[in-house]
Tab-separated table of C-alpha atoms and ligand atoms in Angstrom:
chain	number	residue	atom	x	y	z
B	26	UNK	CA	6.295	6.356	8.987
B	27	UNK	CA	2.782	7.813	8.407
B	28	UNK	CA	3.074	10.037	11.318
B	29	UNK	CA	6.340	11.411	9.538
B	30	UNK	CA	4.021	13.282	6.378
B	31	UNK	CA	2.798	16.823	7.042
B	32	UNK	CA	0.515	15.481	4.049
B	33	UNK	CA	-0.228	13.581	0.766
B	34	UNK	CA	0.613	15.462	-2.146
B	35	UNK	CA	0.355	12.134	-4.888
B	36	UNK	CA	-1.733	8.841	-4.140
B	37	UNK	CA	-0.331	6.218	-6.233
B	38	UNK	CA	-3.635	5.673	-8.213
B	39	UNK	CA	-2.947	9.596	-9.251
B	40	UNK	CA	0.680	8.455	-9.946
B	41	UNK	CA	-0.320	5.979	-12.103
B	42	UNK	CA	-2.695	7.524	-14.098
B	43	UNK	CA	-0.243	10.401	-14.971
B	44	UNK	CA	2.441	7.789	-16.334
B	45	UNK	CA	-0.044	6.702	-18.848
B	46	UNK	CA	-0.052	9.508	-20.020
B	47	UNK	CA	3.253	10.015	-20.397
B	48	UNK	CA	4.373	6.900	-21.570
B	49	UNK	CA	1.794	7.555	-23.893
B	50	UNK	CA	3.453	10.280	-24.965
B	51	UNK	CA	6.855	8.746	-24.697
B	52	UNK	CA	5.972	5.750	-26.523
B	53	UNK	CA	4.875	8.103	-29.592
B	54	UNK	CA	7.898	10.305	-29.626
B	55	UNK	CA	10.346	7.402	-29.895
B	56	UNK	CA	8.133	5.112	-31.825
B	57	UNK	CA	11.182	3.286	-34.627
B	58	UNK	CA	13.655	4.717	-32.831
B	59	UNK	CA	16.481	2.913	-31.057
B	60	UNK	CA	16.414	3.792	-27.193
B	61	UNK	CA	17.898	3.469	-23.882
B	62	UNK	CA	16.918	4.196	-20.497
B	63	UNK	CA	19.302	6.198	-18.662
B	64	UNK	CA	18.102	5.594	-14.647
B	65	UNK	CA	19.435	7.601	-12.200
B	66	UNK	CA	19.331	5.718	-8.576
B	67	UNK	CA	18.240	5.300	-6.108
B	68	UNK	CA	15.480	7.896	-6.387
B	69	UNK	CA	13.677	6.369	-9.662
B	70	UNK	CA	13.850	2.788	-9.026
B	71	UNK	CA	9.817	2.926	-8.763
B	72	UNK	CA	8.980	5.556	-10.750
B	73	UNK	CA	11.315	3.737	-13.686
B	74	UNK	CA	9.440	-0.054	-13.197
B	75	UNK	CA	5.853	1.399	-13.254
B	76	UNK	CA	6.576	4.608	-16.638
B	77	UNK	CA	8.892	1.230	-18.414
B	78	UNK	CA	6.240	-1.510	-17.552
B	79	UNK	CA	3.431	0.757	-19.964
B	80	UNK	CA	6.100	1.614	-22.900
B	81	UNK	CA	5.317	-0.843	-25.133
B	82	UNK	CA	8.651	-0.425	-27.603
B	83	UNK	CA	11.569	-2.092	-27.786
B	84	UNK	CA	14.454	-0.443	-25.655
B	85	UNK	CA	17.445	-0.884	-23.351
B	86	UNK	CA	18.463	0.031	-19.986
B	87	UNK	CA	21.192	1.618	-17.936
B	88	UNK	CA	21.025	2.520	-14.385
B	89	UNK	CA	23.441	4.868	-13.448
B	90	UNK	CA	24.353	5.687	-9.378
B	91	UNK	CA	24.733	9.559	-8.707
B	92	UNK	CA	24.343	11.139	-5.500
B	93	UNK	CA	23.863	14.891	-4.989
B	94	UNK	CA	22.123	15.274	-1.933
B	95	UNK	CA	23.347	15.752	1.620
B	96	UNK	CA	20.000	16.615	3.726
B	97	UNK	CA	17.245	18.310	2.397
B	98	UNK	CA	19.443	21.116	0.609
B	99	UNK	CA	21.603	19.597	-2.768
B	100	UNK	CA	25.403	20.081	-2.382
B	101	UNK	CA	25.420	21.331	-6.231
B	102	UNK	CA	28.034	18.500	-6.908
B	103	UNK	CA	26.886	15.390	-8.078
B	104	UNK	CA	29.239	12.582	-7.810
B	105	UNK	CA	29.435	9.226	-10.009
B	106	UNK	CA	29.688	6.232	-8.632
B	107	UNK	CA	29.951	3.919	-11.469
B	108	UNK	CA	32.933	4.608	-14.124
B	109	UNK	CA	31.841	3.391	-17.414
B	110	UNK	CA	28.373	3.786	-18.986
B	111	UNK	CA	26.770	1.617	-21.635
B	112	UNK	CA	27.339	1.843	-24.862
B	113	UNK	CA	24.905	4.520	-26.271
B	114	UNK	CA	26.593	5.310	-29.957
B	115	UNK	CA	23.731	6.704	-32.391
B	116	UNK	CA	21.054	5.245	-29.779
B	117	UNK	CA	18.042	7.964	-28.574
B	118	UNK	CA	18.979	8.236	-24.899
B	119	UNK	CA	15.820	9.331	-22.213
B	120	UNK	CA	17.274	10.065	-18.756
B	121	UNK	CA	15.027	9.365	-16.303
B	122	UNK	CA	15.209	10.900	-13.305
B	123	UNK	CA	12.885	11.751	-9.879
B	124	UNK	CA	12.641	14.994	-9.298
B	125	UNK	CA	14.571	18.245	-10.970
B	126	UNK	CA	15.133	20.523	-7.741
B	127	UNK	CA	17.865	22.972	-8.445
B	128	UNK	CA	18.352	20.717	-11.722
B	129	UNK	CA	22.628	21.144	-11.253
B	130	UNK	CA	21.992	16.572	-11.232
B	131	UNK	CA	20.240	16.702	-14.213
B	132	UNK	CA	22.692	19.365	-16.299
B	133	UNK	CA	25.718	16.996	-14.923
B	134	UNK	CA	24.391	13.877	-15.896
B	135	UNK	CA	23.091	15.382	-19.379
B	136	UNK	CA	26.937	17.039	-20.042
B	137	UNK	CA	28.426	13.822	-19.045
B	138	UNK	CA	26.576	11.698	-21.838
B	139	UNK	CA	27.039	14.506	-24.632
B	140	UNK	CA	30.818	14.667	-23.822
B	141	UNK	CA	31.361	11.046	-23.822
B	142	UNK	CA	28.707	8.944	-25.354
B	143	UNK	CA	27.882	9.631	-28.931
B	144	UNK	CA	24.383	9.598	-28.538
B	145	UNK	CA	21.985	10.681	-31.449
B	146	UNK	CA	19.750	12.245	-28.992
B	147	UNK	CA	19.607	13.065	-24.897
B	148	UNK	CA	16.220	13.996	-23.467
B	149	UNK	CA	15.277	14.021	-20.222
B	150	UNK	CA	12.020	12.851	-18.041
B	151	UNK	CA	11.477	13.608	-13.979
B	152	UNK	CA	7.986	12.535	-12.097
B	153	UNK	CA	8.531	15.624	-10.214
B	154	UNK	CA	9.829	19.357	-10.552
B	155	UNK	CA	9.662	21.945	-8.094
B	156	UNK	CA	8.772	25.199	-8.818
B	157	UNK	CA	11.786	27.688	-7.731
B	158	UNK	CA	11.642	31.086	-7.087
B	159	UNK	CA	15.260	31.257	-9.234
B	160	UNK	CA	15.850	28.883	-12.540
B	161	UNK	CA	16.972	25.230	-12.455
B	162	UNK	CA	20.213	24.951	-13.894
B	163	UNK	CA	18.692	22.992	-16.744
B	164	UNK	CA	14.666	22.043	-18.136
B	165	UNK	CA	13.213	18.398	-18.710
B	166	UNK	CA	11.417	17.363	-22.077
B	167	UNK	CA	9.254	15.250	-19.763
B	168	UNK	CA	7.414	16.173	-16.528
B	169	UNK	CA	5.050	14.509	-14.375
B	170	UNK	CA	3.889	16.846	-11.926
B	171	UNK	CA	5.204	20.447	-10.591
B	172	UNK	CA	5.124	20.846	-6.762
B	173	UNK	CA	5.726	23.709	-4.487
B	174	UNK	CA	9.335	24.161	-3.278
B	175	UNK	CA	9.008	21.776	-0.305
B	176	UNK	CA	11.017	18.695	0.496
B	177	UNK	CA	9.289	15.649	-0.590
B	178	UNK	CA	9.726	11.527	-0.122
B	179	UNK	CA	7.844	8.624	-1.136
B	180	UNK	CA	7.758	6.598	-4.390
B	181	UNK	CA	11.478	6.420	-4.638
B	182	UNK	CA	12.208	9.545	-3.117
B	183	UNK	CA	14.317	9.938	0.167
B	184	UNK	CA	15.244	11.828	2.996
B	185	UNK	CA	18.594	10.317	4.471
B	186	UNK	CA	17.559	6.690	3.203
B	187	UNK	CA	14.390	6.864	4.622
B	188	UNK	CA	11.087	6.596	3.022
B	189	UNK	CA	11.351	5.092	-0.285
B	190	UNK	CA	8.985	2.742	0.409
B	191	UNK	CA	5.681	4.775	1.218
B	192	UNK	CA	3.344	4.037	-1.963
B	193	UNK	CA	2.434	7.673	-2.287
B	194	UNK	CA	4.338	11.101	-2.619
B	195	UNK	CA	4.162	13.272	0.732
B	196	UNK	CA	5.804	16.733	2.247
B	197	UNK	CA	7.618	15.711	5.354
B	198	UNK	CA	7.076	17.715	8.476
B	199	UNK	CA	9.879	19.388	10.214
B	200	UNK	CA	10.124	16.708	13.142
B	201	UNK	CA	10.883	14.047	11.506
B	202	UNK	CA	13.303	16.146	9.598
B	203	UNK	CA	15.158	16.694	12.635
B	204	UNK	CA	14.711	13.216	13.927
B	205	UNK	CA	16.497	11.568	10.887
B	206	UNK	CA	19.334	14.407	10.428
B	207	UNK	CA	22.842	13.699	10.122
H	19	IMP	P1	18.972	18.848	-8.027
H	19	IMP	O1	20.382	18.545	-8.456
H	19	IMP	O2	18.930	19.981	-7.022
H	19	IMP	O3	18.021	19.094	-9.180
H	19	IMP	O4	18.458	17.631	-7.179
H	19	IMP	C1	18.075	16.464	-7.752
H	19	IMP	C2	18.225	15.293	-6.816
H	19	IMP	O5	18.108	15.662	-5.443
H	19	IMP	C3	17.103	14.331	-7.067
H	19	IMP	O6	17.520	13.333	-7.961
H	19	IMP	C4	16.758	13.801	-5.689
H	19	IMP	O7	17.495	12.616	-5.428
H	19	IMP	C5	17.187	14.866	-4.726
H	19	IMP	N1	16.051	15.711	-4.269
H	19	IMP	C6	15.774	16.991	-4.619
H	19	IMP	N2	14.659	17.445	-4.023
H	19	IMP	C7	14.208	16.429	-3.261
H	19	IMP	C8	13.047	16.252	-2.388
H	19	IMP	O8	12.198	17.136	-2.199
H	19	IMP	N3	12.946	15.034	-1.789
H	19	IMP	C9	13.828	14.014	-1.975
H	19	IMP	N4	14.897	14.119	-2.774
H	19	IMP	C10	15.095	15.320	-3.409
H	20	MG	MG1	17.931	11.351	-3.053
């Protein structure tokens, strides 16, 4: 898998640090304020248990199952795979997501729970956003780190399935690319 990353862009120690300071942040902003977690999986099943683990407030969790992503380029269609969505009425909702790429996930996800769930408030929080040469379809309140437009995995993030695993955030070269296309 190693062999796979053109290079390292995030150790996790660097990870780690950074989501202290955001949940830092985080954990001010909604400080008496009802919450919920809105997850979006696969991609920030890691990055969610490490930024909720230092969040020391009380607050609930959905995990919601979207998938945009057909390769390394987004479809710009995100489909749903889960029907209903938890109860949210007059609750703060943060989405959390992995990365904001063309951001057309993010905007979907973010006009789905204003149309339908009576939140008092919808923010937004990514680890990652790429920097585009044209705007993302939408901006998060919350932002890790902002990497060049290149495709990355690691920490959650994937490429077909593959990589979720590696502890760190890496660009992937353009063989292995290949080698796991469909
Ligand atoms: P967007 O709709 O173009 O903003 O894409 C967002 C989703 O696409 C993310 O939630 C990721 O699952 C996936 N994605 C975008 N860029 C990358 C990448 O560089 N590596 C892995 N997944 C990515
Ligand atoms: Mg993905």
């Amino acid at each position: 898998m190693q062999g796979d990353i053109d290079r390292i862009l995030y150790h996790e120690t660097t990870i780690l640090s950074r989501l202290d300071e955001m949940a830092h942040t985080i954990a001010k902003d909604y400080e008496g304020k009802e919450l919920t977690v809105v997850s979006i999986l696969n991609g920030s099943f890691i990055f969610m248990a490490d930024l909720l683990r230092r969040i020391p407030l009380p607050l609930q969790i959905d995990s919601w199952s979207v998938s945009s992503y057909h390769g390394t380029k987004s479809k710009g269609r995100i489909e749903f795979r889960q029907n209903s969505i938890a109860d949210v009425t007059g609750r703060h909702v943060l989405i959390l997501d992995d990365i904001l790429d063309s951001g057309l996930t993010l905007r979907a996800i973010k006009d789905r729970l204003a149309a339908e769930s009576g939140a008092a408030s919808i923010r937004s929080c990514v680890l990652l956003r790429k920097k585009l040469q044209r705007e993302a379809a939408t901006v998060a309140d919350y932002v890790g780190f902002e990497i060049p437009d290149e495709f990355v995995v690691g920490y959650g993030l994937d490429y077909n399935e593959q990589y979720r695993n590696l502890p760190y955030i890496g660009v992937l070269n353009e063989e292995a690319i290949r080698r796991h296309a469909r």
